[in-house]
Coordinates of C-alpha atoms and ligand atoms in Angstrom, one line a residue:
Chain A
M1 CA -5.2 22.2 -18.2
N2 CA -4.5 20.4 -14.9
Y3 CA -7.2 22.6 -13.5
V4 CA -9.6 21.5 -16.2
A5 CA -8.7 17.8 -15.6
L6 CA -9.4 18.1 -11.8
K7 CA -12.6 19.9 -12.4
M8 CA -13.7 17.2 -14.8
L9 CA -12.9 14.7 -12.2
F10 CA -14.6 16.4 -9.2
G11 CA -17.3 18.2 -11.3
D12 CA -19.7 15.3 -11.6
R13 CA -20.1 14.6 -7.9
A14 CA -22.1 11.4 -8.4
K15 CA -19.7 9.9 -10.9
Y16 CA -16.7 10.8 -8.8
L17 CA -18.1 9.3 -5.7
M18 CA -18.9 6.1 -7.7
L19 CA -15.3 6.0 -8.9
L20 CA -14.0 6.7 -5.4
C21 CA -16.2 4.0 -3.9
G22 CA -15.0 1.4 -6.4
L23 CA -11.4 2.2 -5.7
S24 CA -11.8 2.5 -2.0
F25 CA -13.7 -0.8 -1.9
A26 CA -11.0 -2.5 -3.8
V27 CA -8.3 -1.2 -1.6
M28 CA -10.3 -2.0 1.5
L29 CA -10.9 -5.6 0.3
I30 CA -7.2 -6.2 -0.3
V31 CA -5.9 -4.6 2.8
Q32 CA -8.5 -6.3 4.9
Q33 CA -7.8 -9.7 3.5
G34 CA -4.1 -9.2 3.5
S35 CA -4.2 -8.1 7.1
I36 CA -6.3 -11.0 8.2
F37 CA -3.9 -13.3 6.4
W38 CA -0.9 -11.8 8.0
G39 CA -2.7 -11.7 11.4
L40 CA -3.2 -15.5 11.1
M41 CA 0.5 -15.9 10.3
M42 CA 1.3 -13.8 13.4
W43 CA -0.9 -16.2 15.4
S44 CA 1.0 -19.1 14.0
Q45 CA 4.2 -17.8 15.4
A46 CA 2.7 -16.5 18.6
S47 CA 4.7 -19.0 20.7
I48 CA 7.8 -17.3 19.4
T49 CA 6.8 -13.7 19.7
N50 CA 5.3 -14.2 23.1
V51 CA 8.6 -15.5 24.4
N52 CA 10.4 -12.5 23.0
V53 CA 14.1 -13.5 23.0
P54 CA 16.6 -13.0 20.2
I55 CA 17.9 -16.6 19.7
W56 CA 16.2 -20.0 19.7
V57 CA 18.3 -23.1 19.9
T58 CA 16.4 -26.2 18.8
D59 CA 16.7 -29.8 17.6
P60 CA 18.4 -29.6 14.2
G61 CA 15.4 -31.2 12.5
I62 CA 12.8 -28.9 14.0
A63 CA 10.0 -28.0 11.6
Q64 CA 8.1 -25.4 13.5
V65 CA 7.8 -24.0 17.0
D66 CA 4.7 -25.9 18.2
E67 CA 6.1 -29.3 17.2
V68 CA 8.6 -29.7 20.0
K69 CA 11.5 -32.0 19.5
P70 CA 13.3 -32.3 22.9
I71 CA 17.1 -31.8 23.1
A72 CA 19.7 -33.0 25.6
D73 CA 19.6 -31.2 28.9
T74 CA 23.3 -30.5 28.5
A75 CA 22.5 -28.1 25.6
V76 CA 22.0 -25.2 27.9
D77 CA 25.6 -25.4 29.3
R78 CA 27.0 -26.0 25.9
V79 CA 25.3 -22.9 24.4
R80 CA 26.5 -20.9 27.4
S81 CA 30.1 -21.9 26.8
I82 CA 30.0 -20.6 23.2
D83 CA 32.0 -17.4 22.6
G84 CA 29.7 -14.4 22.0
V85 CA 26.7 -15.8 23.9
E86 CA 25.6 -13.4 26.7
W87 CA 23.1 -15.7 28.3
A88 CA 21.3 -18.9 27.6
V89 CA 18.3 -20.4 29.6
P90 CA 16.2 -23.5 29.2
L91 CA 12.5 -23.4 28.1
Y92 CA 10.1 -26.3 28.5
K93 CA 7.1 -26.5 26.3
G94 CA 4.7 -29.4 26.2
L95 CA 1.1 -30.5 26.0
L96 CA -0.6 -31.6 29.2
R97 CA -4.0 -32.3 30.6
A98 CA -5.6 -30.0 33.1
R99 CA -8.5 -30.9 35.3
L100 CA -10.5 -27.9 36.5
P101 CA -12.4 -27.7 39.8
N102 CA -15.7 -28.1 37.9
G103 CA -14.4 -31.5 36.6
E104 CA -13.8 -30.4 33.0
Y105 CA -10.6 -31.5 31.3
H106 CA -8.6 -29.2 29.0
Q107 CA -5.5 -29.7 27.0
V108 CA -3.0 -27.0 27.8
T109 CA 0.5 -26.0 26.7
L110 CA 2.7 -26.0 29.7
T111 CA 5.6 -23.5 29.4
G112 CA 8.4 -23.8 31.9
L113 CA 10.6 -20.7 32.4
E114 CA 14.0 -20.6 34.1
S115 CA 13.1 -19.6 37.7
A116 CA 16.0 -17.2 38.4
T117 CA 15.4 -14.9 35.4
L118 CA 11.9 -15.9 34.2
I119 CA 13.2 -15.2 30.6
G120 CA 10.5 -15.8 28.1
R121 CA 7.7 -14.5 30.4
P122 CA 5.0 -12.3 28.9
A123 CA 5.7 -8.6 29.3
E124 CA 2.2 -7.7 30.4
V125 CA 0.3 -9.0 33.4
L126 CA -3.4 -8.4 33.7
E127 CA -3.9 -9.7 37.2
G128 CA -1.7 -10.7 40.1
R129 CA 2.2 -10.7 40.2
F130 CA 4.1 -12.8 37.7
E131 CA 7.0 -13.2 40.1
D132 CA 4.7 -15.1 42.4
I133 CA 5.2 -18.0 40.0
R134 CA 8.2 -18.9 42.2
Q135 CA 5.8 -19.9 45.1
P136 CA 5.1 -23.5 45.6
D137 CA 2.6 -25.0 43.0
A138 CA 2.2 -21.6 41.4
V139 CA 1.2 -21.2 37.8
V140 CA 0.3 -18.2 35.5
L141 CA -2.4 -18.4 32.8
D142 CA -2.7 -16.2 29.8
Q143 CA -6.0 -14.5 29.1
W144 CA -6.9 -16.9 26.3
A145 CA -6.6 -19.8 28.7
V146 CA -9.1 -18.0 31.0
E147 CA -11.4 -17.5 28.1
R148 CA -11.1 -21.1 26.8
M149 CA -11.5 -22.7 30.2
G150 CA -14.8 -21.0 30.9
G151 CA -14.1 -17.4 31.9
P152 CA -13.1 -15.7 35.2
T153 CA -15.9 -17.5 37.2
V154 CA -14.2 -20.8 36.5
V155 CA -10.5 -19.9 36.6
T156 CA -9.1 -16.8 38.2
V157 CA -6.3 -15.8 40.5
G158 CA -6.4 -18.2 43.5
T159 CA -8.1 -21.0 41.6
I160 CA -6.6 -24.4 42.3
F161 CA -6.7 -27.1 39.6
E162 CA -4.8 -30.2 38.6
L163 CA -2.1 -30.6 36.1
N164 CA -1.5 -34.2 35.4
D165 CA -2.9 -35.1 38.8
K166 CA -0.6 -32.6 40.6
L167 CA -1.8 -29.4 42.2
A168 CA -1.5 -26.0 40.4
R169 CA -2.5 -22.7 41.9
I170 CA -3.1 -19.7 39.7
V171 CA -1.2 -16.6 40.9
A172 CA -1.5 -14.3 37.9
I173 CA -3.1 -13.8 34.5
A174 CA -0.8 -12.6 31.8
K175 CA -1.5 -11.0 28.5
T176 CA -0.2 -12.7 25.3
Q177 CA -0.7 -12.7 21.6
K178 CA -3.4 -15.2 20.6
S179 CA -2.0 -18.3 19.0
F180 CA -3.2 -20.2 16.0
T181 CA -4.2 -23.4 17.8
N182 CA -5.6 -21.3 20.8
I183 CA -4.6 -24.0 23.2
P184 CA -4.5 -22.5 26.7
V185 CA -1.0 -21.6 27.9
V186 CA 0.0 -22.3 31.5
Y187 CA 3.3 -20.8 32.7
T188 CA 5.4 -22.3 35.5
T189 CA 9.1 -22.5 36.4
Y190 CA 11.3 -24.9 34.4
E191 CA 11.9 -27.1 37.4
R192 CA 8.3 -27.4 38.3
A193 CA 7.3 -28.1 34.6
I194 CA 9.6 -31.1 34.7
H195 CA 7.9 -32.1 37.9
Y196 CA 4.4 -31.9 36.3
V197 CA 5.2 -33.9 33.2
P198 CA 5.8 -37.7 33.1
R199 CA 9.4 -38.6 33.2
E200 CA 11.0 -38.7 29.8
R201 CA 14.6 -39.3 28.6
R202 CA 14.8 -35.7 27.4
T203 CA 12.9 -32.8 28.9
L204 CA 14.5 -29.7 27.5
S205 CA 12.5 -28.2 24.6
Y206 CA 14.4 -25.1 23.6
V207 CA 17.4 -23.1 24.8
L208 CA 16.7 -19.4 24.6
A209 CA 19.8 -17.2 24.2
K210 CA 21.1 -13.7 23.5
A211 CA 24.3 -12.7 21.7
K212 CA 26.6 -10.2 23.3
D213 CA 25.8 -6.7 22.1
E214 CA 28.9 -6.1 20.1
I215 CA 28.7 -9.4 18.2
P216 CA 26.3 -9.9 15.2
V217 CA 23.5 -12.3 16.0
E218 CA 24.1 -14.2 12.8
D219 CA 27.7 -15.0 13.8
V220 CA 26.6 -16.3 17.1
I221 CA 23.9 -18.4 15.5
R222 CA 26.5 -19.9 13.1
R223 CA 28.8 -20.7 16.0
I224 CA 26.0 -22.4 17.9
Q225 CA 25.1 -24.5 14.9
S226 CA 28.6 -25.6 14.2
Q227 CA 29.8 -26.2 17.7
T228 CA 26.7 -28.0 19.1
G229 CA 25.2 -29.5 16.0
L230 CA 21.8 -28.1 17.1
G231 CA 19.5 -25.8 15.2
A232 CA 19.7 -22.1 16.0
F233 CA 17.6 -19.3 14.7
T234 CA 16.8 -15.7 15.2
A235 CA 13.3 -15.2 16.5
E236 CA 12.4 -13.8 13.1
G237 CA 14.0 -16.7 11.3
F238 CA 12.2 -19.2 13.5
G239 CA 9.0 -17.3 13.0
M240 CA 9.4 -17.3 9.2
K241 CA 10.2 -21.1 9.3
T242 CA 7.0 -21.6 11.2
I243 CA 4.9 -19.5 8.9
V244 CA 6.3 -21.3 5.9
W245 CA 5.6 -24.7 7.5
V246 CA 2.0 -23.6 8.3
L247 CA 1.5 -22.4 4.7
K248 CA 2.9 -25.6 3.3
N249 CA 1.3 -28.1 5.6
T250 CA -2.1 -26.7 6.3
G251 CA -4.9 -25.6 4.0
I252 CA -4.3 -22.0 4.9
G253 CA -1.7 -21.4 2.3
I254 CA -3.9 -22.6 -0.6
N255 CA -7.2 -21.4 0.8
F256 CA -6.2 -18.1 2.0
G257 CA -3.7 -17.5 -0.8
T258 CA -6.5 -18.1 -3.3
T259 CA -8.9 -15.8 -1.5
I260 CA -6.3 -13.1 -1.3
L261 CA -5.2 -13.5 -4.9
L262 CA -8.9 -13.4 -5.9
G263 CA -9.5 -10.4 -3.7
F264 CA -6.4 -8.7 -5.2
I265 CA -7.4 -9.5 -8.8
V266 CA -11.1 -8.6 -8.3
G267 CA -10.1 -5.4 -6.4
M268 CA -7.6 -4.3 -9.0
A269 CA -10.0 -5.2 -11.8
I270 CA -12.7 -3.1 -10.2
A271 CA -10.2 -0.2 -9.7
G272 CA -9.0 -0.4 -13.3
Q273 CA -12.5 -0.9 -14.8
T274 CA -14.1 2.0 -12.9
F275 CA -11.4 4.4 -14.0
Y276 CA -11.5 3.2 -17.5
L277 CA -15.3 3.6 -17.6
F278 CA -14.8 7.1 -16.3
T279 CA -12.6 8.1 -19.2
V280 CA -14.8 6.3 -21.7
E281 CA -17.8 8.3 -20.5
N282 CA -15.7 11.5 -20.8
L283 CA -14.5 10.6 -24.3
R284 CA -16.7 13.1 -25.9
Q285 CA -15.3 15.9 -23.7
F286 CA -11.8 14.8 -24.5
G287 CA -12.7 14.8 -28.1
A288 CA -13.9 18.4 -27.8
L289 CA -10.7 19.3 -26.1
K290 CA -8.7 17.6 -28.9
A291 CA -10.8 19.4 -31.6
M292 CA -10.0 22.7 -29.8
G293 CA -6.3 21.9 -30.3
T294 CA -5.3 20.1 -27.1
S295 CA -2.2 18.0 -27.8
T296 CA -2.3 14.3 -27.2
L297 CA 0.5 14.7 -24.6
T298 CA -1.6 17.2 -22.6
L299 CA -4.6 14.9 -22.8
A300 CA -2.5 12.1 -21.5
R301 CA -1.2 14.2 -18.7
M302 CA -4.7 15.1 -17.8
I303 CA -5.8 11.5 -17.6
I304 CA -2.8 10.5 -15.6
L305 CA -3.5 13.3 -13.2
Q306 CA -7.1 12.2 -12.8
A307 CA -6.0 8.6 -12.4
F308 CA -3.5 9.4 -9.7
T309 CA -5.7 11.8 -7.9
V310 CA -8.6 9.4 -7.6
G311 CA -6.2 6.5 -7.1
L312 CA -4.5 8.1 -4.1
T313 CA -7.8 9.3 -2.6
G314 CA -9.3 5.8 -3.0
Y315 CA -6.2 4.4 -1.4
G316 CA -6.5 6.7 1.6
V317 CA -10.2 6.0 2.1
G318 CA -9.7 2.2 1.5
V319 CA -6.8 1.9 4.0
G320 CA -8.8 4.0 6.4
L321 CA -11.8 1.8 6.2
A322 CA -9.7 -1.4 6.5
T323 CA -8.0 0.0 9.5
L324 CA -11.3 0.9 11.1
F325 CA -12.5 -2.6 10.4
G326 CA -9.4 -4.0 12.0
F327 CA -9.8 -1.7 15.0
L328 CA -13.5 -2.6 15.5
A329 CA -13.6 -6.2 14.5
A330 CA -10.2 -7.3 15.6
H331 CA -10.1 -5.2 18.7
G332 CA -8.4 -7.0 21.6
G333 CA -6.8 -9.6 19.4
N334 CA -9.9 -11.8 19.0
L335 CA -9.6 -11.8 15.3
P336 CA -6.4 -12.1 13.4
F337 CA -5.5 -8.7 11.9
A338 CA -2.1 -7.4 11.3
E339 CA -1.8 -4.4 9.0
T340 CA 1.8 -4.1 8.1
W341 CA 3.5 -1.3 6.2
Q342 CA 4.8 -3.8 3.7
L343 CA 1.2 -4.7 2.8
L344 CA 0.2 -1.1 2.6
L345 CA 3.2 -0.4 0.3
L346 CA 2.4 -3.4 -1.8
V347 CA -1.2 -2.3 -2.3
L348 CA -0.1 1.3 -3.0
V349 CA 2.3 0.1 -5.7
A350 CA -0.2 -2.3 -7.2
L351 CA -2.9 0.4 -7.2
L352 CA -0.6 3.0 -8.8
A353 CA 0.3 0.3 -11.4
I354 CA -3.4 -0.3 -12.1
C355 CA -4.0 3.4 -12.4
I356 CA -1.1 3.7 -14.9
V357 CA -2.4 0.7 -16.8
S358 CA -6.0 1.9 -17.0
A359 CA -4.8 5.4 -17.8
S360 CA -2.7 4.0 -20.6
V361 CA -5.6 2.1 -22.0
S362 CA -7.7 5.3 -21.9
I363 CA -4.8 7.3 -23.4
I364 CA -4.5 4.8 -26.3
K365 CA -8.2 5.2 -26.9
L366 CA -7.8 8.9 -26.9
V367 CA -4.9 8.9 -29.3
R368 CA -7.1 6.8 -31.7
L369 CA -10.0 9.1 -30.9
E370 CA -11.3 10.8 -33.9
P371 CA -12.0 14.4 -32.8
G372 CA -14.9 14.2 -35.3
I373 CA -16.8 12.4 -32.6
V374 CA -17.9 15.9 -31.5
F375 CA -19.7 16.6 -34.7
R376 CA -22.0 13.7 -34.0
Chain B
M1 CA -15.7 29.1 -59.6
N2 CA -13.2 31.6 -58.4
D3 CA -15.3 34.6 -59.1
D4 CA -14.0 36.7 -56.2
S5 CA -10.9 38.7 -55.8
R6 CA -10.9 38.5 -52.0
P7 CA -8.3 36.3 -50.3
A8 CA -9.5 32.7 -49.8
A9 CA -9.5 31.4 -46.2
V10 CA -10.3 27.9 -47.3
R11 CA -9.5 26.5 -50.7
A12 CA -10.7 22.9 -51.4
Q13 CA -9.8 21.3 -54.7
N14 CA -11.1 18.0 -56.0
V15 CA -11.5 16.6 -52.4
V16 CA -12.4 12.9 -52.4
K17 CA -13.3 10.9 -49.4
S18 CA -14.6 7.4 -49.1
F19 CA -15.6 5.3 -46.0
G20 CA -15.4 1.5 -45.7
S21 CA -13.8 -0.8 -48.3
G22 CA -14.8 -3.4 -50.9
D23 CA -18.5 -3.9 -51.5
T24 CA -19.5 -1.6 -48.6
Q25 CA -17.3 1.3 -49.7
V26 CA -19.2 4.6 -50.1
T27 CA -17.6 7.6 -51.6
V28 CA -19.1 10.5 -49.7
L29 CA -17.1 13.4 -51.3
K30 CA -16.7 12.9 -55.0
G31 CA -14.5 15.8 -55.9
I32 CA -15.3 18.9 -54.0
D33 CA -14.2 22.3 -55.2
L34 CA -14.9 25.2 -52.9
D35 CA -13.4 28.5 -52.0
V36 CA -14.5 30.4 -48.9
Y37 CA -13.4 34.0 -48.5
L38 CA -12.4 36.1 -45.5
G39 CA -15.2 38.4 -44.5
E40 CA -18.0 36.1 -45.6
L41 CA -20.5 33.8 -43.9
L42 CA -21.0 30.8 -46.1
L43 CA -23.9 28.5 -45.7
L44 CA -23.4 24.9 -46.6
V45 CA -26.6 23.2 -47.3
G46 CA -27.7 19.8 -48.7
E47 CA -29.6 16.7 -47.9
S48 CA -28.9 14.9 -44.6
G49 CA -26.2 12.3 -45.0
G50 CA -24.9 14.1 -48.0
G51 CA -21.4 14.6 -46.6
K52 CA -21.5 18.1 -45.1
T53 CA -20.0 17.1 -41.7
T54 CA -17.5 15.0 -43.5
L55 CA -16.4 18.1 -45.5
L56 CA -16.2 20.2 -42.4
S57 CA -14.0 17.6 -40.6
A58 CA -11.7 17.5 -43.6
I59 CA -11.4 21.3 -43.7
A60 CA -10.7 21.2 -39.9
G61 CA -7.9 18.7 -40.5
I62 CA -9.7 16.2 -38.3
L63 CA -10.3 13.8 -41.1
D64 CA -7.7 12.6 -43.7
I65 CA -8.9 12.8 -47.3
D66 CA -8.2 10.3 -50.0
D67 CA -7.5 12.7 -52.9
G68 CA -7.4 16.4 -53.6
Q69 CA -6.1 19.3 -51.6
I70 CA -7.3 21.6 -48.8
E71 CA -5.6 24.8 -48.0
V72 CA -6.5 26.8 -44.9
L73 CA -5.2 30.4 -44.8
G74 CA -2.7 29.4 -47.5
V75 CA -1.4 26.3 -45.5
P76 CA -1.9 22.9 -47.2
L77 CA -3.2 20.6 -44.5
S78 CA -1.7 17.5 -46.0
G79 CA 1.7 19.0 -45.5
L80 CA 1.4 19.2 -41.7
P81 CA 2.2 16.3 -39.4
S82 CA -0.7 15.4 -37.1
S83 CA 0.6 17.2 -34.0
K84 CA 1.2 20.4 -36.0
R85 CA -2.2 20.1 -37.5
T86 CA -3.7 19.9 -34.0
S87 CA -2.0 23.1 -32.8
F88 CA -2.7 24.8 -36.1
R89 CA -6.4 24.0 -35.6
G90 CA -6.2 25.3 -32.0
Q91 CA -4.8 28.6 -33.2
T92 CA -6.8 29.3 -36.4
M93 CA -10.2 27.6 -36.0
G94 CA -13.1 27.8 -33.7
F95 CA -15.9 25.2 -33.7
I96 CA -19.6 25.3 -32.9
Y97 CA -21.5 22.1 -32.8
Q98 CA -25.1 21.0 -32.9
Q99 CA -24.5 19.4 -29.4
F100 CA -22.8 22.4 -27.8
N101 CA -20.1 20.1 -26.4
L102 CA -19.4 22.2 -23.3
L103 CA -17.6 20.6 -20.4
P104 CA -20.4 20.0 -17.9
A105 CA -18.1 20.5 -14.9
L106 CA -16.9 23.9 -15.9
T107 CA -18.6 27.2 -15.5
A108 CA -19.5 29.3 -18.6
A109 CA -16.5 31.4 -18.1
E110 CA -14.2 28.4 -17.6
N111 CA -15.6 26.8 -20.7
V112 CA -14.9 29.9 -22.8
A113 CA -11.4 30.1 -21.3
V114 CA -10.5 26.5 -22.3
P115 CA -8.9 27.4 -25.6
L116 CA -6.8 30.0 -23.7
F117 CA -5.8 27.3 -21.1
I118 CA -4.7 25.2 -24.0
Q119 CA -2.5 28.0 -25.1
K120 CA -1.1 28.0 -21.6
M121 CA -2.4 31.4 -20.6
R122 CA -2.6 32.0 -16.9
R123 CA -6.0 31.3 -15.4
P124 CA -6.9 34.8 -14.0
E125 CA -6.1 36.5 -17.3
A126 CA -7.9 33.7 -19.3
L127 CA -11.0 34.0 -17.2
R128 CA -11.0 37.8 -17.4
R129 CA -11.0 37.6 -21.2
A130 CA -13.6 34.8 -21.1
R131 CA -16.0 37.0 -19.1
A132 CA -15.5 39.9 -21.5
M133 CA -16.3 37.6 -24.4
L134 CA -19.4 36.3 -22.6
E135 CA -20.5 39.9 -22.3
R136 CA -20.2 40.3 -26.0
V137 CA -22.6 37.4 -26.6
G138 CA -25.0 38.8 -24.0
L139 CA -24.2 36.5 -21.1
A140 CA -22.6 38.9 -18.7
D141 CA -24.8 37.8 -15.9
R142 CA -24.3 34.1 -16.5
T143 CA -20.5 33.7 -16.4
E144 CA -20.4 31.5 -13.3
F145 CA -23.3 29.2 -14.3
V146 CA -22.5 25.6 -15.2
P147 CA -24.0 24.4 -18.5
K148 CA -26.9 22.5 -17.0
N149 CA -28.2 25.6 -15.5
L150 CA -28.3 27.4 -18.8
S151 CA -30.9 27.1 -21.6
G152 CA -30.0 25.6 -24.9
G153 CA -29.7 29.0 -26.5
Q154 CA -27.5 30.3 -23.7
Q155 CA -25.3 27.2 -24.0
Q156 CA -24.9 27.8 -27.7
R157 CA -23.9 31.4 -26.9
V158 CA -21.3 30.1 -24.5
A159 CA -20.1 27.8 -27.3
I160 CA -19.8 30.8 -29.6
A161 CA -17.9 32.7 -27.1
R162 CA -15.6 29.8 -26.7
A163 CA -15.1 29.5 -30.4
L164 CA -14.3 33.2 -30.7
I165 CA -12.0 33.6 -27.7
N166 CA -8.9 32.8 -29.7
E167 CA -9.8 35.2 -32.4
P168 CA -9.8 32.3 -34.9
R169 CA -9.7 33.2 -38.6
L170 CA -12.0 30.4 -39.5
L171 CA -15.2 29.7 -37.6
I172 CA -16.8 26.3 -38.4
C173 CA -20.4 25.7 -37.3
D174 CA -22.1 22.4 -37.9
E175 CA -25.9 22.8 -37.6
P176 CA -25.6 25.3 -34.8
T177 CA -29.3 25.9 -34.6
A178 CA -30.6 22.4 -35.0
A179 CA -31.0 21.8 -31.3
L180 CA -32.7 25.1 -30.7
D181 CA -36.2 26.4 -31.3
G182 CA -37.0 28.9 -34.0
P183 CA -36.5 32.2 -32.1
N184 CA -33.4 31.0 -30.4
G185 CA -32.0 29.8 -33.7
Q186 CA -32.6 33.2 -35.2
K187 CA -30.8 34.9 -32.3
I188 CA -27.8 32.6 -32.6
M189 CA -27.5 33.3 -36.3
Q190 CA -27.8 37.0 -35.6
L191 CA -24.9 36.7 -33.1
L192 CA -22.8 34.6 -35.5
R193 CA -23.3 37.3 -38.1
E194 CA -22.6 40.2 -35.9
V195 CA -19.8 38.8 -33.7
G196 CA -18.5 35.9 -35.7
R197 CA -18.2 37.5 -39.1
S198 CA -15.4 40.1 -39.5
P199 CA -13.3 41.3 -42.4
D200 CA -10.4 39.0 -41.5
R201 CA -12.5 36.0 -40.6
C202 CA -14.7 33.6 -42.4
V203 CA -17.6 31.6 -41.0
I204 CA -18.9 28.4 -42.5
V205 CA -22.3 27.3 -41.3
V206 CA -23.8 23.9 -42.2
T207 CA -27.5 23.9 -41.9
H208 CA -30.7 22.6 -43.5
D209 CA -32.9 25.1 -41.7
S210 CA -34.3 27.4 -44.4
R211 CA -35.5 29.9 -41.8
I212 CA -31.9 31.0 -41.3
F213 CA -30.8 31.1 -44.9
H214 CA -31.0 34.9 -45.1
F215 CA -28.2 35.2 -42.6
G216 CA -25.7 34.0 -45.1
D217 CA -23.7 35.8 -47.8
R218 CA -23.4 32.9 -50.1
M219 CA -25.0 29.4 -50.1
A220 CA -23.2 26.3 -51.4
N221 CA -25.3 23.2 -52.1
L222 CA -23.6 19.9 -51.6
T223 CA -25.5 17.2 -53.4
D224 CA -24.4 13.7 -54.4
G225 CA -20.8 14.4 -53.2
R226 CA -20.3 17.5 -55.2
I227 CA -20.9 21.2 -54.8
V228 CA -23.7 21.6 -57.4
N229 CA -24.5 25.3 -56.9
I230 CA -23.1 28.4 -55.2
E231 CA -25.3 31.4 -55.1
H232 CA -25.1 34.9 -53.5
I233 CA -27.8 35.7 -51.1
P234 CA -29.4 39.1 -51.6
Q235 CA -29.0 41.1 -48.5
E236 CA -32.0 43.1 -47.3
G237 CA -31.4 46.3 -45.4
T238 CA -27.6 46.1 -45.5
A239 CA -25.7 47.7 -48.3
Ligands
ADP401 N1 -16.5 7.7 -39.8 C1 -17.4 7.3 -40.7 N2 -17.3 6.0 -41.1 C2 -18.2 5.5 -42.1 N3 -19.1 6.3 -42.7 C3 -19.2 7.6 -42.3 C4 -18.4 8.1 -41.3 N4 -18.7 9.4 -41.2 C5 -19.7 9.7 -42.1 N5 -20.0 8.5 -42.8 C6 -21.0 8.4 -43.8 O1 -20.8 9.5 -44.7 C7 -22.1 10.0 -45.2 C8 -22.1 11.5 -45.0 O2 -22.2 11.8 -43.6 P1 -22.2 13.2 -43.0 O3 -21.0 13.9 -43.5 O4 -22.3 13.2 -41.6 O5 -23.5 13.8 -43.7 P2 -24.2 15.2 -43.3 O6 -23.4 15.9 -42.3 O7 -24.4 15.9 -44.6 O8 -25.6 14.8 -42.8 C9 -23.1 9.2 -44.4 O9 -23.7 8.2 -45.2 C10 -22.4 8.6 -43.2 O10 -23.0 7.4 -42.9
MG402 MG1 -23.9 16.5 -40.3

């Protein structure tokens, strides 16, 4: 009877395609919305992922990565002296005003890396050599900075501009993950960063560190916290903290959460409804099968088979379409789009649940179905 | 009424069935007594809305009755739990409807094979038998057609083949010719008589088409909820 069930499903090409379209659309909607949402969240922690180190040491009261609370300069040495720490370097991060050759002003995020190791530098460089950052007055921009400041005709390798009235010369363009605020990022060495910014009592923003290989990161983090009184996080932990902060303190959580929830509910309602309609339209056929002696159990199995077949096909098509959308629209990182396996799994589970629910509703209808329907 | 010594395939005694409740309650069957014998084709006639379909559903065990007793091939239906009744129906009865009720997605052969699929027969064997049965109803060259590419008469032939594939002892037909034109109706009745009727099977045909009355052996008239008259139909030509 599985054969009959599948033939019933595929037999009416138009109805099947309608059903498939409904499900695919629902899946696409959810995956697309979810991916955009998660993409935005990735942007909000871009300052962490772009630096790409395992441990962040911060002010104990830190809320999120882009709201810097400077710590004492001695923190680097104190972290280095903790057992289990392989290395620790300073990172400067602060907002500054840049004045371009064309006279425009831009607010930029100045990022100062320890000059010996350049730990925290972007992995990919689009133009020039990142190491040239050690030359006098040298800075490196990320590609979003170039875009925001007016494109390669305005700023490119060799361009000289002013940072807080001091000279800066671009020696390379690096590739980074776009950030939420999309404030241009300017890299320089830690020492020169201090030189660019007005004197403050504390200049150190973060200490970046790594645990020794044989020691669990969590242990090292606990040691840093207890021995220095500072905040210490894994990159993932700090990222999560930032995401949670963004969700709580900006409209994104409510707005996007509502949109996604609606998308989810609408999508799943469409999916369930379409499949339910499909069985209702086939009720007469099921009635005929029942009159011919098909057991309720067999009918139930047929419906479940139909539900799962169309559900999984719709899932495949929907995910494919969403991925294609992500590839086309979000290509190059211009739009937030992060399709994670967790999201795909969640949607799969939800879809199968919906299939089971709508199949169950149909099955209940079938159990109650009077086979006498066929005489009418 | 038991004027026949042949074994009864269906024995209905004092069957009562009402629909609705309170003021709107209608008693459709008011005490039906009817025996149908193996080897005969019984016509069940009566005015529209008189309860013919209701009686068929009760005989098929599709509808529960309020009072009385129905035995099919010696088995009292009220004694069977619903799942047993379903499989009993699958094994002993074949149905032919006014609306042929073929599965539109299946070919003629597959439609005919459905009762065998239900009995878990393997597909190649089931389809082989289905094609042979289609040949018997004159559709050897249409076995791979889907219903919508067949005429009404051809679809009803497929339905007959499907009803007969299990060799059911009881063939139940509810207005099998009502959706067909005159000549096609005659052909279908001819087929039911030739292929459907056999010494160990009985055929019940509900109709109000007087042009096909001569295909029956007996005719029962259901009026006002009761069988008011059963008469033998004189057979011309056959002995
Ligand atoms: N499921 C039902 N619920 C309520 N009334 C019904 C139902 N089935 C049949 N009836 C009523 O029973 C009467 C007999 O119907 P039916 O057996 O279909 O008549 P026939 O087949 O002789 O035309 C009609 O008045 C019909 O409205
Ligand atoms: Mg009727």
